[in-house]
Coordinates of C-alpha atoms in Angstrom, one line a residue:
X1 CA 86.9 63.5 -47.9
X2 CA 85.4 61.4 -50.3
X3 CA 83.9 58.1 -48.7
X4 CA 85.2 54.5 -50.5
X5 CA 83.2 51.9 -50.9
X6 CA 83.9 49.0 -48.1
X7 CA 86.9 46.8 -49.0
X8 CA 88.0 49.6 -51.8
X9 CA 90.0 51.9 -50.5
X10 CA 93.7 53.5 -50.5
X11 CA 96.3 56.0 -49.6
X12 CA 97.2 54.2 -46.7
X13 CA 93.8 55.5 -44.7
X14 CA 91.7 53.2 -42.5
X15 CA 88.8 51.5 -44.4
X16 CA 85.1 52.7 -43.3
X17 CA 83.0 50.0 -41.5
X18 CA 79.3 49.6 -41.1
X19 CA 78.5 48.4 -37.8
X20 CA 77.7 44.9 -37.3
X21 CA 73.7 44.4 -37.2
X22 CA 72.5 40.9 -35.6
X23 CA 71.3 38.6 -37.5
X24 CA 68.4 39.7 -39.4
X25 CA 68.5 43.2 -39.0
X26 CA 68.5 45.1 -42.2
X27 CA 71.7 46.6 -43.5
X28 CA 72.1 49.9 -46.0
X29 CA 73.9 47.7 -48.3
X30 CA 73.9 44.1 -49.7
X31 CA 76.9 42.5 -49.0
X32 CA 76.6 38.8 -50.8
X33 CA 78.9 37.2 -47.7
X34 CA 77.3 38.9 -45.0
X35 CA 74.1 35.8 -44.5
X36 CA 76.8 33.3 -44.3
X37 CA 79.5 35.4 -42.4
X38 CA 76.6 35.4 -39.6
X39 CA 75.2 31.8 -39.9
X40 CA 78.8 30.7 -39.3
X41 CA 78.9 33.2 -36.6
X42 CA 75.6 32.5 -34.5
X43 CA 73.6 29.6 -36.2
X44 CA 76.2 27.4 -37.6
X45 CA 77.2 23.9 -35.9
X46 CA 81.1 24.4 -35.2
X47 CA 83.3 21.3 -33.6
X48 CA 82.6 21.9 -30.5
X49 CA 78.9 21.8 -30.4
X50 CA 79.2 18.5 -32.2
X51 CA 81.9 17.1 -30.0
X52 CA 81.3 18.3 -26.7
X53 CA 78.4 17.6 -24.6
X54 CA 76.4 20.5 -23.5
X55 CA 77.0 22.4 -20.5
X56 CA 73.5 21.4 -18.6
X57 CA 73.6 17.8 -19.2
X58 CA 76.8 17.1 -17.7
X59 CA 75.8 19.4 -14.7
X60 CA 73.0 17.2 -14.3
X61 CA 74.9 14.4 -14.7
X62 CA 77.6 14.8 -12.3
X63 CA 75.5 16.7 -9.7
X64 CA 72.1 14.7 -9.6
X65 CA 73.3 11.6 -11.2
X66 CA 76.2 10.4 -10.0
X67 CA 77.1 7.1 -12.0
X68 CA 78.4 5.2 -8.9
X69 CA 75.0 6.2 -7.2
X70 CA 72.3 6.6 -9.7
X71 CA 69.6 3.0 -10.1
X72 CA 70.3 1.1 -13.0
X73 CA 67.3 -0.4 -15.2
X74 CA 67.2 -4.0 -14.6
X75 CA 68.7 -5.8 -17.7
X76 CA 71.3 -3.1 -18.0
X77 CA 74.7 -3.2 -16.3
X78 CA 76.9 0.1 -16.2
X79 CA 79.9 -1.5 -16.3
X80 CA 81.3 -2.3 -20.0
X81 CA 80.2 -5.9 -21.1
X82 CA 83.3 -8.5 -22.4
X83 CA 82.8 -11.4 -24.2
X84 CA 83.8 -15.1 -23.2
X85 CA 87.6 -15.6 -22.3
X86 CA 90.1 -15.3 -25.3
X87 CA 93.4 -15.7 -26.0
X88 CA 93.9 -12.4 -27.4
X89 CA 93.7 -10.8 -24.0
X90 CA 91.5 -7.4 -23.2
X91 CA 92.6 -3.7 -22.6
X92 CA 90.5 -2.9 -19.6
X93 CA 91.2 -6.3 -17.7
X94 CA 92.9 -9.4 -18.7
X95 CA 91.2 -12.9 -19.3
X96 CA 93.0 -14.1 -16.2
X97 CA 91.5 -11.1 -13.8
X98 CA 88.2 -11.7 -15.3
X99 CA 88.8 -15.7 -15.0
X100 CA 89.0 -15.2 -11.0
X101 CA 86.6 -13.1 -10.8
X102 CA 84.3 -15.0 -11.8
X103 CA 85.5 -17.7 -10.4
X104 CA 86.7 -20.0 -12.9
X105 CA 90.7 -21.3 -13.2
X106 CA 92.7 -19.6 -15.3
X107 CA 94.5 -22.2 -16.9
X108 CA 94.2 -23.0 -21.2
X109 CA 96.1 -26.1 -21.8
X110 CA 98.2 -26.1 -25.2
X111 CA 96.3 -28.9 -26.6
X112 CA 97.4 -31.7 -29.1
X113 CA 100.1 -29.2 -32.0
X114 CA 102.2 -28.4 -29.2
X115 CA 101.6 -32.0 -27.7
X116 CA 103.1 -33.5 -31.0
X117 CA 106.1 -30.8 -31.1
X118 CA 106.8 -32.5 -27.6
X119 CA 106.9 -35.9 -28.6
X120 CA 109.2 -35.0 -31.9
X121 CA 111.5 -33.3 -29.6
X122 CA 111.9 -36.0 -27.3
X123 CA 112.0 -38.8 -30.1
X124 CA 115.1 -36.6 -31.5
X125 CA 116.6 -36.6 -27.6
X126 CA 116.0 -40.2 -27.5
X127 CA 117.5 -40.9 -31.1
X128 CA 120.4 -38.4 -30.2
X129 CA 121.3 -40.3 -26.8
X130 CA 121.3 -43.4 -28.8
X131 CA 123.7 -42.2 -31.5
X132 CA 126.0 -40.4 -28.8
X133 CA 127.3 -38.0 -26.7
X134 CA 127.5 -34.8 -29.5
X135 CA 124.1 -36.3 -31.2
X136 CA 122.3 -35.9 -27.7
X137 CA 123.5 -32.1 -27.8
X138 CA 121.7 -30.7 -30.8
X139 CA 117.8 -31.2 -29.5
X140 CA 119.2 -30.3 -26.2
X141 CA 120.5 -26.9 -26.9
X142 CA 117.1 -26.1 -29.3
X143 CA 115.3 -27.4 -25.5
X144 CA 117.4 -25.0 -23.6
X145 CA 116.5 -22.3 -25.6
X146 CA 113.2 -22.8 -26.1
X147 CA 112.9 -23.0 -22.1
X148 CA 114.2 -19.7 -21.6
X149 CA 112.5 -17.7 -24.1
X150 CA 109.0 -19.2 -22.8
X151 CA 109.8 -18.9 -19.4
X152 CA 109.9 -14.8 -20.1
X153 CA 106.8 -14.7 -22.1
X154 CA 105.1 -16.7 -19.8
X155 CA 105.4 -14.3 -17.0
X156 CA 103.9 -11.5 -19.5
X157 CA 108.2 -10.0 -19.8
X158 CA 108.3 -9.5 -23.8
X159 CA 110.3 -8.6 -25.0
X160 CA 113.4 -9.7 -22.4
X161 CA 116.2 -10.2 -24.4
X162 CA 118.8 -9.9 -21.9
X163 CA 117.3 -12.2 -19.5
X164 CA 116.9 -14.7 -22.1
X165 CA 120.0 -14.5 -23.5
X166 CA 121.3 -14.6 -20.1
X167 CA 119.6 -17.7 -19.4
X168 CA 120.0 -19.7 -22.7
X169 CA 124.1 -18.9 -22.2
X170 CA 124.1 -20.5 -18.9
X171 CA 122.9 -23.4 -20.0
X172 CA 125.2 -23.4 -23.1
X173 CA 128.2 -23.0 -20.1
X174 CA 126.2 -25.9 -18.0
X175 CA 126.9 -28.2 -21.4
X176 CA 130.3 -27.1 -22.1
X177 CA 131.1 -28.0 -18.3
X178 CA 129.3 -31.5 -18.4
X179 CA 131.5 -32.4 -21.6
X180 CA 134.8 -30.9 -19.8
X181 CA 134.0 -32.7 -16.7
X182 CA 132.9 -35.8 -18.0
X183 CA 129.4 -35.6 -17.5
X184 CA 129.6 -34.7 -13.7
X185 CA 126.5 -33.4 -12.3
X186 CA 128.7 -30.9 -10.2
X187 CA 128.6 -28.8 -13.2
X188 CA 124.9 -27.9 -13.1
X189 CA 125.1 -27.1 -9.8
X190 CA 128.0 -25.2 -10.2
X191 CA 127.3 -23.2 -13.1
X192 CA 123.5 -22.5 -11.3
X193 CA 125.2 -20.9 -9.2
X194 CA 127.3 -18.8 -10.5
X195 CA 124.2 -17.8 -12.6
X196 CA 122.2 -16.8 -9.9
X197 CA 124.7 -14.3 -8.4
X198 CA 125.4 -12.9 -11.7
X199 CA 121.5 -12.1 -12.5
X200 CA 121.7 -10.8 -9.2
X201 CA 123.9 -8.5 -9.7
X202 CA 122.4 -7.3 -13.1
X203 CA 119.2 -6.5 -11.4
X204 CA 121.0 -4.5 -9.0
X205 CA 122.6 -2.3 -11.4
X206 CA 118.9 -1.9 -13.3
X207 CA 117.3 1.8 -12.3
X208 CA 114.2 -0.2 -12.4
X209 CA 111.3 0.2 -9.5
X210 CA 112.2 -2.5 -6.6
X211 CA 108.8 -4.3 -7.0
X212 CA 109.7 -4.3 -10.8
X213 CA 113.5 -5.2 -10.4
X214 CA 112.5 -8.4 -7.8
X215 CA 110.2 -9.6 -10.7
X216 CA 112.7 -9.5 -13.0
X217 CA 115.2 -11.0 -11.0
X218 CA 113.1 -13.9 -10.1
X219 CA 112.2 -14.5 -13.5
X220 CA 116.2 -14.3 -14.7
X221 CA 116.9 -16.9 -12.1
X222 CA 113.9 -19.0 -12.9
X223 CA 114.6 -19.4 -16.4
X224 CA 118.3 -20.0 -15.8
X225 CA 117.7 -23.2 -13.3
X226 CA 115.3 -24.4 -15.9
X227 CA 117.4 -24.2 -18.9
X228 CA 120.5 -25.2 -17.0
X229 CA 119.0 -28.2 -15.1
X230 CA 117.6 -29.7 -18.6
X231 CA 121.6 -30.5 -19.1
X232 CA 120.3 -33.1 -16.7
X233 CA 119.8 -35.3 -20.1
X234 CA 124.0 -34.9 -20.8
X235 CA 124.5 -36.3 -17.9
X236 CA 122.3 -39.2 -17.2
X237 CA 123.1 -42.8 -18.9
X238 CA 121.7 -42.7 -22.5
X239 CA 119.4 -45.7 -22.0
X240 CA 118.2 -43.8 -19.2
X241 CA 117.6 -40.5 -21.6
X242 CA 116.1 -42.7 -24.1
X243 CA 113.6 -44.1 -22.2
X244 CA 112.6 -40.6 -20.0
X245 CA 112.1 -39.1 -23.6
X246 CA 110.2 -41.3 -24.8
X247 CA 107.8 -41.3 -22.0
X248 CA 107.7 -37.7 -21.7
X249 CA 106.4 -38.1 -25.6
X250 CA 103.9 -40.4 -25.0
X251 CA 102.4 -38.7 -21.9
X252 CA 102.1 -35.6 -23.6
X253 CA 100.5 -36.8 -26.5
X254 CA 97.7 -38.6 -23.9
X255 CA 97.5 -35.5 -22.2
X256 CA 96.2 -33.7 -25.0
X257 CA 93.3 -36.6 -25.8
X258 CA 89.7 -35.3 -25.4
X259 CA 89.4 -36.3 -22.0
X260 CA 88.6 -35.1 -18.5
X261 CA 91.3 -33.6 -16.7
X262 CA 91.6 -36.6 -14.7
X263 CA 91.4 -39.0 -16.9
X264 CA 94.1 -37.8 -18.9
X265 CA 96.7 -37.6 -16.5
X266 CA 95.7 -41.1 -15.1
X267 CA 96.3 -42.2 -19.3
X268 CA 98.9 -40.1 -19.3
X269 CA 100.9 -41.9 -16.3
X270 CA 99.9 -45.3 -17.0
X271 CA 101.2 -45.3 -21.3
X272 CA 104.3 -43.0 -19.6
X273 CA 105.1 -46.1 -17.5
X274 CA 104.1 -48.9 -20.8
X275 CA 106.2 -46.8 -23.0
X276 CA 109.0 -47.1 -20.3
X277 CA 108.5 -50.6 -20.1
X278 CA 108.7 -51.6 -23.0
X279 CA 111.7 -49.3 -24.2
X280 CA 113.6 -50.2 -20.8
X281 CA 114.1 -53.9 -21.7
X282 CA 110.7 -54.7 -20.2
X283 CA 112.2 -54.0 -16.8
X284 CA 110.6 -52.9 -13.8
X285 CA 113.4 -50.1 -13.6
X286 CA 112.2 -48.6 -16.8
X287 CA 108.5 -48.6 -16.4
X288 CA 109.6 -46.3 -13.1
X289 CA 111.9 -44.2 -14.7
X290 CA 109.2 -43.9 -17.4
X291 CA 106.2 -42.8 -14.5
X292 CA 108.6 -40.8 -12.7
X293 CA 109.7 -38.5 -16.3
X294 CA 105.7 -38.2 -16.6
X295 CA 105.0 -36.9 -13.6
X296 CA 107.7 -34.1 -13.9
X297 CA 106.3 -33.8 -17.8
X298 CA 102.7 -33.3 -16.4
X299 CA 103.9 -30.6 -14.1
X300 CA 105.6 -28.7 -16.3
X301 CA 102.8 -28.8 -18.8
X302 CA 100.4 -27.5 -15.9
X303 CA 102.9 -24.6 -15.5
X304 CA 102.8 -23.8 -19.0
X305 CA 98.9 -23.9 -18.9
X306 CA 98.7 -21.3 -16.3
X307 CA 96.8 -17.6 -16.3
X308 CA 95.7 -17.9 -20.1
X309 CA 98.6 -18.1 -21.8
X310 CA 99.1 -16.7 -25.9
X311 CA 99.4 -19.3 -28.5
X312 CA 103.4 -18.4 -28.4
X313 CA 103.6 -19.0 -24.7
X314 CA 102.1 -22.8 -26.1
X315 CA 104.6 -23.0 -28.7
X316 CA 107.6 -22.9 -26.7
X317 CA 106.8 -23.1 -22.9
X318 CA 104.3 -25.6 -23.7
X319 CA 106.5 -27.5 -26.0
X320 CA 109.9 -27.1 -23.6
X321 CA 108.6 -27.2 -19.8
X322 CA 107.7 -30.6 -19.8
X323 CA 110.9 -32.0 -21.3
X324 CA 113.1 -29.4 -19.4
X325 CA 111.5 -30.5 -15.8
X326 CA 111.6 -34.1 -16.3
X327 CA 115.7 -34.1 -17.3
X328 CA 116.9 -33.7 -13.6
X329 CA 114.3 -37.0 -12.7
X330 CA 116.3 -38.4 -15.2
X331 CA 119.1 -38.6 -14.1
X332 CA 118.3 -38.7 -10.4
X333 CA 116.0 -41.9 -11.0
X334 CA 119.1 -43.3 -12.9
X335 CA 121.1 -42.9 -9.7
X336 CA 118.3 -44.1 -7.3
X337 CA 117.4 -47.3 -10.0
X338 CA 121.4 -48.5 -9.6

């Protein structure tokens, strides 16, 4: 039989091949691929030499070296460095872990743009109370709403559309049932509670985890009372809602003045209860009812402030809380006042 040259041959026969010389080693023929058949072979750099770490270092490494045991250099930490506290959060840990850690608060207040979306807000409930029943309603519901969906984002549950729809339509019920009733207060406290069974019993149908399902469920319900018990406003007097909403505004805007802690809040209470004054007919009653609204204002803004919150957390807790806790003082400082 007649041999072929390599690569040229037919009939359906096998093709004739030299043995494979290492690298080096002379051949009997020239073939122009064979160099760079065996440098891709035995001396190239493939992926994984590039990518993966050789075998002797990481031996080392995890037998001799263990990073939990070996000495660090002084001036060099092994753990990963992070920056100052932001509000764009972290991957590894979160401002707020890092915050206690290190033993500072973790608290960012909202600062004066949601300070002044608070006082337009409560110059609009004042200015609706005034005008009536149906003009106090508009800035409510946008307040009720705005309570809810902060609420949820402020406990790090985004999105939670169910709970705050569920929330925000309990307090649209609570309104509906003050404006039925005539403004009775046993509406809110009627319609809270039929919203607390019912978010019950839609965390009980949830195939959540139990830890997860109680943190919802506390969150549903929290959100609800909030939203619902700002219809405190439709039911108190409207002098009484004019002057409580203008306070709120004005202690919120002090609140967010360059100051120490404490001495805002002091300013804060003190032009809450001059703005209540002067609104209430320059009447002891008013400059109460004005101190009283503050204080719930200040609380609320402190809750809002809480474990770093993002700048939307600030746009709508921040703006809402304070108005939406100081609506049931409200109306009970109405009641105590007469």
């Amino acid at each position: 039989m007649t041999n072929q040259p390599y690569g040229s041959y037919g009939g359906g026969q096998e093709p004739y091949q030299q043995p494979q010389a290492w690298p080096g080693q002379q051949q009997g023929y020239d073939d122009p691929y064979a160099d760079q058949q065996y440098t891709q072979q035995w001396q190239g750099q493939t992926w994984e030499t590039q990518m993966q770490p050789p075998v002797a270092a990481v031996v080392e490494e995890t037998s001799y070296l263990p990073p939990q045991q070996a000495p660090v250099p002084e001036g060099v930490s092994g753990e990963p460095e992070y920056g100052p506290a932001t509000l764009a959060g972290n991957s590894r840990v979160t401002d707020a872990q890092r915050a206690r850690a290190e033993g500072r608060s973790p608290v960012i207040e909202p600062g004066m743009q949601p300070a002044v979306l608070t006082a337009l807000l409560g110059a609009l409930l004042a200015g609706g109370a005034a005008l009536g029943t149906y003009a106090l309603l508009v800035p409510l519901v946008v307040l009720q709403g705005l309570t809810a969906a902060g609420w949820f984002r402020l406990n790090g549950m985004w999105p939670a559309r169910q709970g705050i729809a569920l929330g925000f339509l309990g307090s649209l019920v609570a309104d509906v049932a003050l404006l039925v009733s005539d403004r009775s207060p046993g509406a809110i406290l009627g319609t809270l509670g039929v919203w607390v069974l019912l978010s019950l019993v839609l965390q009980l149908r949830s195939h959540a985890d139990p830890d997860e399902r109680m943190y919802g469920l506390m969150a549903t319900v929290a959100a609800a009372a909030l939203a619902i018990t700002a219809g405190g406003y439709l039911a108190a007097d409207a002098d009484a809602v004019t002057v409580g909403a203008v306070a709120v505004a004005v202690a919120m805007v002090a609140r967010a003045l360059p100051l120490p802690t404490a001495a805002s809040v002091l300013v804060a209470l003190v032009a809450a209860a001059g703005a209540g004054f002067a609104v209430g007919g320059m009447e002891a009653s008013g400059a109460g009812l004005g101190a009283g609204a503050a204080v719930c204002a200040l609380i609320g803004h402190r809750v809002a402030s809480y474990d770093y919150p993002s700048r939307f957390v600030h746009f709508t807790a921040g703006v809402a809380l304070p108005l939406a806790a100081a609506g049931p003082a409200v109306y009970v400082l109405t009641r105590i006042a007469t």
